[in-house]
Amino acid sequence: MAMPSGRFFGWVIGGTLPAALGADWMVSAWDQNAAMRLATPATAAAEEVAGRWLLDLLRLPATAAVGFATGGTTANFVGLAAGRQFAVAQAGWNVEADGMAGSPKITVLVGEERHTSVDMAMRYLGLGRGQIVAADDQGRIIPAALAEALAEVDGPVIVALQAGNLHSGAFDPMRECIELAHDSGAWVHVDGAFGLWAAVSDEWNDAIDGLALADSWATDAHKTLNVPYDCGVAIVSSPTVMQSVFGARPAYLIQDDEAPADPFERVPEFSRRARGVPVWAALRQLGRSGVIELVEGLASNARALAAGIAGLPGAEILNEVVFTQVSVSFGSDELTKRVTRALIEEGAVWMSGSKWRGRDILRISVSNWSTDQSDVDQAVSAVARALASVS
C-alpha cells in the first residue's frame, strides 16, 4: 500500500521526511542498542536534544522527562504507568514490592470517545476498564460530567484526556478538566497521538489552553511529525516518577548517578534502536518555523478537502474541521459504504471507512508532509467519481 503518498488519507499515518528517512537508515547501519547511555553516548545525546526541542515546541514543562517508545499505544502505557505509580503511592501502597493484588482500587476516568489504545494500555497495566465520562457531539469530554464523576470516586484517580479526537480532531477542554482533576488529587494523562502537535502553533491556543498543566502526555512522531516507524514519544512531568516505574540497577550495567536517567529508564524496553535520532533529524531539518508550517499545512489541507467534498451531491461533513480529521456521510449508511468501497477499489486515493456516533462514514486523516493542492484536487475528484459510480 502506498502509505508514503500525498494521497494516502487512511487511519492517521504520516509519510517520512527526507532527513528523518536518512537518519533512520543510519540508525540501522550503526546497529546500536540505544538503551544505555554509557554504551551509546552519541545517540543518547541526540535523543536528549530531541527531547528538549520537543518540550520547547509543544510548550510543555522544560523539566519533564521524555522517552522514545514504540508508538502511541506504548507512549500511553508509559504515561498511565506513571499515573498508576503516583496514584498508589498517594494511597500509601508500594507497587514495586507488593504488586497490584490487594492494592487500593484506582479509578481511571476516560472520555466516551477515547482512543482504543488508552483502553489497551489500561488493560496491560491491570487497571481494567475505565469509567466512561460523557462527551459532546464532537467527542469532547463534558467538564460538568467529569466533575460529577470525580465527586463520586472514593480513592486514587487517573483522568485520561484527549488531544485530537479520532473522527473530529477535537480537543477535550484542557484547562477546565485538568483543574477539576487536580482539585480531586488525580493524575492527568493526555493522549495526543496526532493532536498534541497543535501546541506548536498559535492557531490552536484556545483549543488546547491548559495542556501543559497535565502530568503526562503521549504522542506518535510517525504521525504528524512524519518520521519512520516506530516512534512514540512519552512525556512525564516528574522524571522521578517515570524512573521509579521503569528504572533498574543491575550489577552488570555501569550507571552514573549524577547523569540523567538512562534511556531504558523511561520506556519499557531494555534493548531498542535509536528511534529518537530520526526525530532529531526531522526537527533539525524543519526548525521551529518548519514544524509550524507542517502542522498548519496539514490542517489547511483538511479544510480544503472538507470544502471540496461538501460541494458534492448529498455529501455532509459531520465534524467541525478543527484539525486534520474529516468525517463525511453521503446520506444513508449503505450509500456511504458503497462510496468508500468504490474509492478504495479505484485506488487513486485511500480514505478509510469508519462508524461515528451511530453512522457509517468516510474518514479522512491528513497526515502526510508531501500532500499539496494537486493531491487535494485529485482526492476530491476521486470521491466525486466514486459517488457518481454508485449513485
mmCIF file of C-alpha atoms in Angstrom:
data_model
loop_
_atom_site.group_PDB
_atom_site.id
_atom_site.type_symbol
_atom_site.label_atom_id
_atom_site.label_comp_id
_atom_site.label_asym_id
_atom_site.label_seq_id
_atom_site.Cartn_x
_atom_site.Cartn_y
_atom_site.Cartn_z
ATOM 1 C CA MET A 1 0.000 0.000 0.000
ATOM 2 C CA ALA A 2 1.338 3.446 -0.910
ATOM 3 C CA MET A 3 1.257 4.852 2.599
ATOM 4 C CA PRO A 4 4.030 7.420 1.897
ATOM 5 C CA SER A 5 1.875 9.002 -0.848
ATOM 6 C CA GLY A 6 0.455 12.502 -0.504
ATOM 7 C CA ARG A 7 -2.914 10.991 -1.434
ATOM 8 C CA PHE A 8 -2.980 8.481 1.417
ATOM 9 C CA PHE A 9 -5.575 9.657 3.939
ATOM 10 C CA GLY A 10 -6.281 6.367 5.727
ATOM 11 C CA TRP A 11 -6.209 5.980 9.509
ATOM 12 C CA VAL A 12 -3.703 8.541 10.888
ATOM 13 C CA ILE A 13 -0.485 7.635 9.100
ATOM 14 C CA GLY A 14 2.111 10.166 8.032
ATOM 15 C CA GLY A 15 4.842 9.884 5.449
ATOM 16 C CA THR A 16 8.571 10.244 6.044
ATOM 17 C CA LEU A 17 10.560 13.465 5.832
ATOM 18 C CA PRO A 18 13.777 13.054 3.826
ATOM 19 C CA ALA A 19 16.092 13.899 6.726
ATOM 20 C CA ALA A 20 14.235 11.520 9.037
ATOM 21 C CA LEU A 21 14.466 8.714 6.475
ATOM 22 C CA GLY A 22 18.205 9.247 6.009
ATOM 23 C CA ALA A 23 18.739 9.290 9.769
ATOM 24 C CA ASP A 24 16.727 6.108 10.144
ATOM 25 C CA TRP A 25 18.916 4.356 7.553
ATOM 26 C CA MET A 26 21.987 5.407 9.508
ATOM 27 C CA VAL A 27 20.440 4.162 12.753
ATOM 28 C CA SER A 28 20.010 0.745 11.134
ATOM 29 C CA ALA A 29 23.556 0.779 9.772
ATOM 30 C CA TRP A 30 25.014 1.776 13.155
ATOM 31 C CA ASP A 31 23.048 -1.092 14.775
ATOM 32 C CA GLN A 32 23.393 0.307 18.277
ATOM 33 C CA ASN A 33 21.402 -0.667 21.358
ATOM 34 C CA ALA A 34 20.435 2.856 22.342
ATOM 35 C CA ALA A 35 19.044 1.965 25.763
ATOM 36 C CA MET A 36 22.278 2.567 27.716
ATOM 37 C CA ARG A 37 23.991 5.937 27.913
ATOM 38 C CA LEU A 38 27.469 4.517 28.609
ATOM 39 C CA ALA A 39 27.395 2.217 25.588
ATOM 40 C CA THR A 40 25.896 4.727 23.134
ATOM 41 C CA PRO A 41 26.586 8.253 24.406
ATOM 42 C CA ALA A 42 26.140 9.884 20.991
ATOM 43 C CA THR A 43 22.658 8.530 20.355
ATOM 44 C CA ALA A 44 21.687 9.245 23.969
ATOM 45 C CA ALA A 45 22.838 12.835 23.500
ATOM 46 C CA ALA A 46 20.915 13.204 20.226
ATOM 47 C CA GLU A 47 17.784 11.905 21.920
ATOM 48 C CA GLU A 48 18.263 14.260 24.873
ATOM 49 C CA VAL A 49 18.470 17.195 22.466
ATOM 50 C CA ALA A 50 15.428 15.970 20.523
ATOM 51 C CA GLY A 51 13.541 15.649 23.800
ATOM 52 C CA ARG A 52 14.387 19.215 24.832
ATOM 53 C CA TRP A 53 13.347 20.508 21.420
ATOM 54 C CA LEU A 54 10.040 18.626 21.676
ATOM 55 C CA LEU A 55 9.267 20.079 25.099
ATOM 56 C CA ASP A 56 10.008 23.551 23.781
ATOM 57 C CA LEU A 57 7.945 23.124 20.604
ATOM 58 C CA LEU A 58 4.984 21.549 22.397
ATOM 59 C CA ARG A 59 5.155 24.155 25.185
ATOM 60 C CA LEU A 60 5.412 21.539 27.890
ATOM 61 C CA PRO A 61 7.410 21.865 31.142
ATOM 62 C CA ALA A 62 11.140 22.027 30.414
ATOM 63 C CA THR A 63 11.783 19.818 33.450
ATOM 64 C CA ALA A 64 9.683 16.915 32.120
ATOM 65 C CA ALA A 65 11.256 13.601 31.094
ATOM 66 C CA VAL A 66 10.976 12.346 27.504
ATOM 67 C CA GLY A 67 11.116 8.687 26.479
ATOM 68 C CA PHE A 68 11.075 7.273 22.954
ATOM 69 C CA ALA A 69 8.675 4.325 22.828
ATOM 70 C CA THR A 70 7.447 2.089 20.018
ATOM 71 C CA GLY A 71 4.271 4.032 19.242
ATOM 72 C CA GLY A 72 1.246 5.862 20.594
ATOM 73 C CA THR A 73 -0.058 2.823 22.469
ATOM 74 C CA THR A 74 3.223 2.320 24.311
ATOM 75 C CA ALA A 75 3.507 6.045 24.974
ATOM 76 C CA ASN A 76 0.040 5.933 26.552
ATOM 77 C CA PHE A 77 1.211 2.905 28.541
ATOM 78 C CA VAL A 78 4.161 4.908 29.897
ATOM 79 C CA GLY A 79 2.033 7.877 30.911
ATOM 80 C CA LEU A 80 -0.638 5.739 32.544
ATOM 81 C CA ALA A 81 2.018 3.603 34.273
ATOM 82 C CA ALA A 82 3.441 6.783 35.787
ATOM 83 C CA GLY A 83 -0.074 7.742 36.811
ATOM 84 C CA ARG A 84 -0.600 4.343 38.402
ATOM 85 C CA GLN A 85 2.660 4.723 40.335
ATOM 86 C CA PHE A 86 1.623 8.161 41.573
ATOM 87 C CA ALA A 87 -1.899 7.078 42.475
ATOM 88 C CA VAL A 88 -0.976 4.045 44.590
ATOM 89 C CA ALA A 89 1.886 5.901 46.261
ATOM 90 C CA GLN A 90 -0.560 8.614 47.298
ATOM 91 C CA ALA A 91 -2.648 5.873 48.882
ATOM 92 C CA GLY A 92 0.373 4.506 50.766
ATOM 93 C CA TRP A 93 0.856 1.399 48.631
ATOM 94 C CA ASN A 94 4.243 0.124 47.400
ATOM 95 C CA VAL A 95 3.538 -1.344 43.981
ATOM 96 C CA GLU A 96 7.183 -2.321 43.393
ATOM 97 C CA ALA A 97 7.243 -4.508 46.488
ATOM 98 C CA ASP A 98 3.667 -5.719 46.622
ATOM 99 C CA GLY A 99 2.333 -5.592 43.066
ATOM 100 C CA MET A 100 -1.229 -4.607 42.317
ATOM 101 C CA ALA A 101 -3.020 -7.513 44.010
ATOM 102 C CA GLY A 102 -4.723 -6.119 47.083
ATOM 103 C CA SER A 103 -3.825 -2.533 46.273
ATOM 104 C CA PRO A 104 -6.328 0.318 46.593
ATOM 105 C CA LYS A 105 -8.587 0.424 43.550
ATOM 106 C CA ILE A 106 -7.524 3.022 41.002
ATOM 107 C CA THR A 107 -10.392 4.593 39.077
ATOM 108 C CA VAL A 108 -9.493 5.761 35.575
ATOM 109 C CA LEU A 109 -11.939 8.280 34.141
ATOM 110 C CA VAL A 110 -11.956 8.245 30.332
ATOM 111 C CA GLY A 111 -13.920 10.121 27.720
ATOM 112 C CA GLU A 112 -16.731 8.401 25.884
ATOM 113 C CA GLU A 113 -14.725 8.720 22.656
ATOM 114 C CA ARG A 114 -11.194 7.950 23.869
ATOM 115 C CA HIS A 115 -8.937 6.007 21.534
ATOM 116 C CA THR A 116 -8.701 2.221 21.815
ATOM 117 C CA SER A 117 -5.001 2.494 22.663
ATOM 118 C CA VAL A 118 -5.932 4.018 26.031
ATOM 119 C CA ASP A 119 -8.130 1.005 26.800
ATOM 120 C CA MET A 120 -5.322 -1.323 25.731
ATOM 121 C CA ALA A 121 -2.774 0.424 27.938
ATOM 122 C CA MET A 122 -5.116 0.201 30.928
ATOM 123 C CA ARG A 123 -5.571 -3.488 30.272
ATOM 124 C CA TYR A 124 -1.817 -4.057 30.114
ATOM 125 C CA LEU A 125 -1.418 -2.233 33.428
ATOM 126 C CA GLY A 126 -4.088 -4.236 35.226
ATOM 127 C CA LEU A 127 -6.304 -1.174 35.622
ATOM 128 C CA GLY A 128 -9.309 -2.785 33.972
ATOM 129 C CA ARG A 129 -11.924 -0.805 32.102
ATOM 130 C CA GLY A 130 -12.116 2.919 32.592
ATOM 131 C CA GLN A 131 -15.170 4.666 33.941
ATOM 132 C CA ILE A 132 -16.736 6.471 30.997
ATOM 133 C CA VAL A 133 -17.415 10.211 31.119
ATOM 134 C CA ALA A 134 -19.933 11.677 28.693
ATOM 135 C CA ALA A 135 -18.736 13.589 25.623
ATOM 136 C CA ASP A 136 -20.370 16.181 23.385
ATOM 137 C CA ASP A 137 -21.233 15.819 19.699
ATOM 138 C CA GLN A 138 -17.575 16.340 18.699
ATOM 139 C CA GLY A 139 -16.240 13.771 21.157
ATOM 140 C CA ARG A 140 -15.012 16.273 23.763
ATOM 141 C CA ILE A 141 -15.336 15.383 27.439
ATOM 142 C CA ILE A 142 -18.074 17.437 29.110
ATOM 143 C CA PRO A 143 -16.479 19.150 32.149
ATOM 144 C CA ALA A 144 -19.680 19.029 34.197
ATOM 145 C CA ALA A 145 -19.861 15.264 33.645
ATOM 146 C CA LEU A 146 -16.210 14.935 34.687
ATOM 147 C CA ALA A 147 -16.845 16.954 37.845
ATOM 148 C CA GLU A 148 -19.763 14.690 38.711
ATOM 149 C CA ALA A 149 -17.708 11.556 38.118
ATOM 150 C CA LEU A 150 -14.818 12.854 40.231
ATOM 151 C CA ALA A 151 -17.177 13.666 43.086
ATOM 152 C CA GLU A 152 -18.400 10.073 43.134
ATOM 153 C CA VAL A 153 -14.942 8.450 43.252
ATOM 154 C CA ASP A 154 -13.528 7.249 46.542
ATOM 155 C CA GLY A 155 -9.810 6.532 46.259
ATOM 156 C CA PRO A 156 -6.968 7.125 43.780
ATOM 157 C CA VAL A 157 -7.932 8.583 40.408
ATOM 158 C CA ILE A 158 -6.373 8.967 36.959
ATOM 159 C CA VAL A 159 -8.087 11.141 34.355
ATOM 160 C CA ALA A 160 -7.297 10.402 30.691
ATOM 161 C CA LEU A 161 -7.906 13.301 28.320
ATOM 162 C CA GLN A 162 -7.590 13.524 24.546
ATOM 163 C CA ALA A 163 -5.859 15.991 22.238
ATOM 164 C CA GLY A 164 -7.258 15.123 18.824
ATOM 165 C CA ASN A 165 -10.386 13.009 18.510
ATOM 166 C CA LEU A 166 -10.069 10.181 16.005
ATOM 167 C CA HIS A 167 -13.088 11.280 13.970
ATOM 168 C CA SER A 168 -13.478 15.001 14.609
ATOM 169 C CA GLY A 169 -9.956 16.054 15.566
ATOM 170 C CA ALA A 170 -11.446 17.903 18.563
ATOM 171 C CA PHE A 171 -9.658 18.558 21.855
ATOM 172 C CA ASP A 172 -11.005 17.999 25.345
ATOM 173 C CA PRO A 173 -11.370 21.275 27.326
ATOM 174 C CA MET A 174 -7.911 21.003 28.853
ATOM 175 C CA ARG A 175 -7.709 23.728 31.454
ATOM 176 C CA GLU A 176 -11.136 23.157 32.972
ATOM 177 C CA CYS A 177 -10.781 19.363 33.032
ATOM 178 C CA ILE A 178 -7.229 19.375 34.398
ATOM 179 C CA GLU A 179 -8.061 21.833 37.154
ATOM 180 C CA LEU A 180 -11.083 19.737 38.156
ATOM 181 C CA ALA A 181 -8.920 16.606 38.214
ATOM 182 C CA HIS A 182 -6.094 18.177 40.200
ATOM 183 C CA ASP A 183 -8.560 19.584 42.738
ATOM 184 C CA SER A 184 -9.504 15.947 43.353
ATOM 185 C CA GLY A 185 -5.879 14.818 43.615
ATOM 186 C CA ALA A 186 -5.973 12.980 40.291
ATOM 187 C CA TRP A 187 -3.133 12.340 37.854
ATOM 188 C CA VAL A 188 -3.950 13.660 34.372
ATOM 189 C CA HIS A 189 -2.713 11.909 31.240
ATOM 190 C CA VAL A 190 -3.241 13.315 27.731
ATOM 191 C CA ASP A 191 -3.425 11.037 24.699
ATOM 192 C CA GLY A 192 -2.226 13.302 21.903
ATOM 193 C CA ALA A 193 -1.168 10.713 19.337
ATOM 194 C CA PHE A 194 -1.548 13.222 16.495
ATOM 195 C CA GLY A 195 -3.266 16.218 18.084
ATOM 196 C CA LEU A 196 -0.566 17.111 20.616
ATOM 197 C CA TRP A 197 1.254 18.791 17.730
ATOM 198 C CA ALA A 198 -1.395 21.527 17.673
ATOM 199 C CA ALA A 199 0.554 23.015 20.573
ATOM 200 C CA VAL A 200 3.278 24.234 18.197
ATOM 201 C CA SER A 201 1.007 26.839 16.573
ATOM 202 C CA ASP A 202 -0.851 29.845 17.958
ATOM 203 C CA GLU A 203 -3.755 28.806 15.710
ATOM 204 C CA TRP A 204 -4.920 26.361 18.392
ATOM 205 C CA ASN A 205 -4.102 28.373 21.533
ATOM 206 C CA ASP A 206 -7.727 28.464 22.665
ATOM 207 C CA ALA A 207 -8.425 24.813 21.823
ATOM 208 C CA ILE A 208 -5.527 23.472 23.908
ATOM 209 C CA ASP A 209 -5.401 26.116 26.637
ATOM 210 C CA GLY A 210 -4.088 24.484 29.819
ATOM 211 C CA LEU A 211 -2.498 21.493 28.088
ATOM 212 C CA ALA A 212 0.834 21.992 29.879
ATOM 213 C CA LEU A 213 -0.865 21.611 33.277
ATOM 214 C CA ALA A 214 -1.294 17.831 32.793
ATOM 215 C CA ASP A 215 1.025 15.254 34.351
ATOM 216 C CA SER A 216 1.857 13.110 31.334
ATOM 217 C CA TRP A 217 1.430 13.236 27.584
ATOM 218 C CA ALA A 218 1.704 10.752 24.712
ATOM 219 C CA THR A 219 2.206 11.348 21.006
ATOM 220 C CA ASP A 220 3.332 9.465 17.930
ATOM 221 C CA ALA A 221 6.087 11.056 15.862
ATOM 222 C CA HIS A 222 5.387 8.890 12.802
ATOM 223 C CA LYS A 223 2.032 10.609 12.501
ATOM 224 C CA THR A 224 2.112 14.406 12.437
ATOM 225 C CA LEU A 225 5.913 14.834 12.569
ATOM 226 C CA ASN A 226 6.413 12.335 9.706
ATOM 227 C CA VAL A 227 9.315 10.224 10.931
ATOM 228 C CA PRO A 228 9.594 6.493 10.084
ATOM 229 C CA TYR A 229 8.013 3.752 12.128
ATOM 230 C CA ASP A 230 8.322 3.110 15.005
ATOM 231 C CA CYS A 231 8.474 6.216 17.163
ATOM 232 C CA GLY A 232 6.133 7.042 20.023
ATOM 233 C CA VAL A 233 7.012 9.819 22.452
ATOM 234 C CA ALA A 234 6.144 9.536 26.146
ATOM 235 C CA ILE A 235 6.451 12.661 28.284
ATOM 236 C CA VAL A 236 6.102 12.691 32.077
ATOM 237 C CA SER A 237 6.185 15.870 34.145
ATOM 238 C CA SER A 238 8.004 14.145 37.013
ATOM 239 C CA PRO A 239 11.251 12.411 35.956
ATOM 240 C CA THR A 240 11.395 10.811 39.408
ATOM 241 C CA VAL A 241 8.026 9.118 38.963
ATOM 242 C CA MET A 242 8.932 7.971 35.443
ATOM 243 C CA GLN A 243 12.230 6.483 36.573
ATOM 244 C CA SER A 244 10.635 4.806 39.581
ATOM 245 C CA VAL A 245 8.414 2.862 37.158
ATOM 246 C CA PHE A 246 10.967 1.878 34.526
ATOM 247 C CA GLY A 247 14.331 2.253 36.247
ATOM 248 C CA ALA A 248 16.623 -0.659 37.087
ATOM 249 C CA ARG A 249 20.081 -1.017 38.642
ATOM 250 C CA PRO A 250 21.515 -4.401 37.646
ATOM 251 C CA ALA A 251 25.128 -5.010 38.727
ATOM 252 C CA TYR A 252 26.393 -5.613 35.186
ATOM 253 C CA LEU A 253 25.452 -2.124 33.958
ATOM 254 C CA ILE A 254 27.658 0.879 34.601
ATOM 255 C CA GLN A 255 25.429 3.812 35.531
ATOM 256 C CA ASP A 256 26.321 7.297 36.690
ATOM 257 C CA ASP A 257 24.113 8.518 39.499
ATOM 258 C CA GLU A 258 24.956 12.112 38.586
ATOM 259 C CA ALA A 259 23.952 11.752 34.932
ATOM 260 C CA PRO A 260 20.403 11.877 33.540
ATOM 261 C CA ALA A 261 18.463 8.626 33.539
ATOM 262 C CA ASP A 262 19.480 6.010 31.026
ATOM 263 C CA PRO A 263 17.147 5.918 28.012
ATOM 264 C CA PHE A 264 15.812 2.490 29.069
ATOM 265 C CA GLU A 265 14.656 4.004 32.383
ATOM 266 C CA ARG A 266 11.950 5.943 30.573
ATOM 267 C CA VAL A 267 10.264 3.249 28.476
ATOM 268 C CA PRO A 268 9.506 -0.484 28.866
ATOM 269 C CA GLU A 269 12.470 -1.688 26.800
ATOM 270 C CA PHE A 270 15.938 -2.829 27.799
ATOM 271 C CA SER A 271 17.030 -3.064 24.157
ATOM 272 C CA ARG A 272 15.951 -0.742 21.386
ATOM 273 C CA ARG A 273 17.073 1.079 18.269
ATOM 274 C CA ALA A 274 17.929 4.794 18.449
ATOM 275 C CA ARG A 275 14.480 5.851 17.335
ATOM 276 C CA GLY A 276 14.935 9.344 18.740
ATOM 277 C CA VAL A 277 17.644 10.137 16.179
ATOM 278 C CA PRO A 278 15.176 10.461 13.242
ATOM 279 C CA VAL A 279 13.162 12.806 15.475
ATOM 280 C CA TRP A 280 16.296 14.900 15.980
ATOM 281 C CA ALA A 281 16.861 14.909 12.214
ATOM 282 C CA ALA A 282 13.274 15.894 11.408
ATOM 283 C CA LEU A 283 13.355 18.754 13.874
ATOM 284 C CA ARG A 284 16.797 19.831 12.671
ATOM 285 C CA GLN A 285 15.576 19.808 9.056
ATOM 286 C CA LEU A 286 12.392 21.753 9.759
ATOM 287 C CA GLY A 287 13.297 24.088 12.583
ATOM 288 C CA ARG A 288 10.568 25.747 14.612
ATOM 289 C CA SER A 289 9.056 27.585 11.650
ATOM 290 C CA GLY A 290 9.088 24.409 9.559
ATOM 291 C CA VAL A 291 7.240 22.377 12.181
ATOM 292 C CA ILE A 292 4.626 25.107 12.496
ATOM 293 C CA GLU A 293 4.271 25.256 8.705
ATOM 294 C CA LEU A 294 3.937 21.458 8.552
ATOM 295 C CA VAL A 295 1.174 21.278 11.177
ATOM 296 C CA GLU A 296 -0.739 24.285 9.867
ATOM 297 C CA GLY A 297 -0.425 22.903 6.333
ATOM 298 C CA LEU A 298 -1.935 19.565 7.293
ATOM 299 C CA ALA A 299 -4.902 21.317 8.889
ATOM 300 C CA SER A 300 -5.288 23.635 5.888
ATOM 301 C CA ASN A 301 -5.395 20.641 3.545
ATOM 302 C CA ALA A 302 -8.040 19.006 5.729
ATOM 303 C CA ARG A 303 -10.205 22.119 5.463
ATOM 304 C CA ALA A 304 -9.708 22.205 1.692
ATOM 305 C CA LEU A 305 -10.721 18.556 1.363
ATOM 306 C CA ALA A 306 -13.790 19.151 3.507
ATOM 307 C CA ALA A 307 -14.804 22.178 1.450
ATOM 308 C CA GLY A 308 -14.341 20.325 -1.839
ATOM 309 C CA ILE A 309 -16.256 17.229 -0.783
ATOM 310 C CA ALA A 310 -19.033 19.310 0.815
ATOM 311 C CA GLY A 311 -19.851 20.585 -2.684
ATOM 312 C CA LEU A 312 -20.651 17.089 -3.972
ATOM 313 C CA PRO A 313 -24.322 15.990 -4.232
ATOM 314 C CA GLY A 314 -25.653 14.747 -0.899
ATOM 315 C CA ALA A 315 -22.290 14.988 0.905
ATOM 316 C CA GLU A 316 -22.353 16.122 4.523
ATOM 317 C CA ILE A 317 -19.328 16.992 6.660
ATOM 318 C CA LEU A 318 -20.242 15.698 10.103
ATOM 319 C CA ASN A 319 -17.478 17.261 12.191
ATOM 320 C CA GLU A 320 -16.184 20.721 12.874
ATOM 321 C CA VAL A 321 -12.920 20.559 10.927
ATOM 322 C CA VAL A 322 -10.688 21.887 13.716
ATOM 323 C CA PHE A 323 -7.502 19.985 12.931
ATOM 324 C CA THR A 324 -6.604 17.220 10.454
ATOM 325 C CA GLN A 325 -9.677 14.939 10.536
ATOM 326 C CA VAL A 326 -12.722 14.977 8.272
ATOM 327 C CA SER A 327 -15.773 12.727 8.661
ATOM 328 C CA VAL A 328 -18.179 12.507 5.722
ATOM 329 C CA SER A 329 -21.608 10.982 5.147
ATOM 330 C CA PHE A 330 -23.398 10.687 1.831
ATOM 331 C CA GLY A 331 -26.828 10.343 3.381
ATOM 332 C CA SER A 332 -27.588 6.707 4.059
ATOM 333 C CA ASP A 333 -25.124 4.319 5.663
ATOM 334 C CA GLU A 334 -25.380 1.993 2.680
ATOM 335 C CA LEU A 335 -24.531 4.694 0.142
ATOM 336 C CA THR A 336 -21.627 5.910 2.289
ATOM 337 C CA LYS A 337 -20.218 2.386 2.444
ATOM 338 C CA ARG A 338 -20.600 1.961 -1.327
ATOM 339 C CA VAL A 339 -18.755 5.219 -1.966
ATOM 340 C CA THR A 340 -15.949 4.142 0.359
ATOM 341 C CA ARG A 341 -15.616 0.759 -1.358
ATOM 342 C CA ALA A 342 -15.625 2.328 -4.841
ATOM 343 C CA LEU A 343 -12.999 4.866 -3.800
ATOM 344 C CA ILE A 344 -10.673 2.198 -2.407
ATOM 345 C CA GLU A 345 -11.190 -0.105 -5.401
ATOM 346 C CA GLU A 346 -10.228 2.661 -7.856
ATOM 347 C CA GLY A 347 -7.009 3.271 -5.928
ATOM 348 C CA ALA A 348 -6.305 6.911 -6.819
ATOM 349 C CA VAL A 349 -6.553 7.818 -3.135
ATOM 350 C CA TRP A 350 -7.066 5.944 0.104
ATOM 351 C CA MET A 351 -9.643 7.041 2.674
ATOM 352 C CA SER A 352 -10.844 4.653 5.331
ATOM 353 C CA GLY A 353 -14.372 3.849 6.371
ATOM 354 C CA SER A 354 -15.485 4.057 9.977
ATOM 355 C CA LYS A 355 -18.546 4.402 12.177
ATOM 356 C CA TRP A 356 -19.057 7.518 14.288
ATOM 357 C CA ARG A 357 -21.950 8.444 16.527
ATOM 358 C CA GLY A 358 -24.081 5.658 15.057
ATOM 359 C CA ARG A 359 -23.423 6.489 11.397
ATOM 360 C CA ASP A 360 -21.200 4.933 8.757
ATOM 361 C CA ILE A 361 -18.727 7.495 7.485
ATOM 362 C CA LEU A 362 -15.863 8.090 5.088
ATOM 363 C CA ARG A 363 -12.998 9.158 7.376
ATOM 364 C CA ILE A 364 -10.161 11.321 6.109
ATOM 365 C CA SER A 365 -6.925 11.850 8.043
ATOM 366 C CA VAL A 366 -4.491 14.385 6.616
ATOM 367 C CA SER A 367 -1.076 13.438 7.974
ATOM 368 C CA ASN A 368 1.471 13.458 5.139
ATOM 369 C CA TRP A 369 4.000 16.266 4.780
ATOM 370 C CA SER A 370 4.004 15.916 0.989
ATOM 371 C CA THR A 371 0.256 16.425 0.434
ATOM 372 C CA ASP A 372 -0.237 19.502 -1.758
ATOM 373 C CA GLN A 373 -3.035 21.278 -3.610
ATOM 374 C CA SER A 374 -2.766 18.854 -6.525
ATOM 375 C CA ASP A 375 -3.288 15.913 -4.155
ATOM 376 C CA VAL A 376 -6.280 17.652 -2.610
ATOM 377 C CA ASP A 377 -7.816 18.332 -6.032
ATOM 378 C CA GLN A 378 -7.215 14.747 -7.176
ATOM 379 C CA ALA A 379 -8.722 13.425 -3.965
ATOM 380 C CA VAL A 380 -11.907 15.466 -4.320
ATOM 381 C CA SER A 381 -12.200 14.331 -7.950
ATOM 382 C CA ALA A 382 -11.737 10.689 -6.883
ATOM 383 C CA VAL A 383 -14.526 10.997 -4.304
ATOM 384 C CA ALA A 384 -16.753 12.583 -6.936
ATOM 385 C CA ARG A 385 -16.093 9.679 -9.337
ATOM 386 C CA ALA A 386 -16.782 7.118 -6.613
ATOM 387 C CA LEU A 387 -20.043 8.839 -5.689
ATOM 388 C CA ALA A 388 -21.155 9.038 -9.330
ATOM 389 C CA SER A 389 -20.341 5.370 -9.906
ATOM 390 C CA VAL A 390 -22.641 4.116 -7.138
ATOM 391 C CA SER A 391 -25.447 6.699 -7.217
#
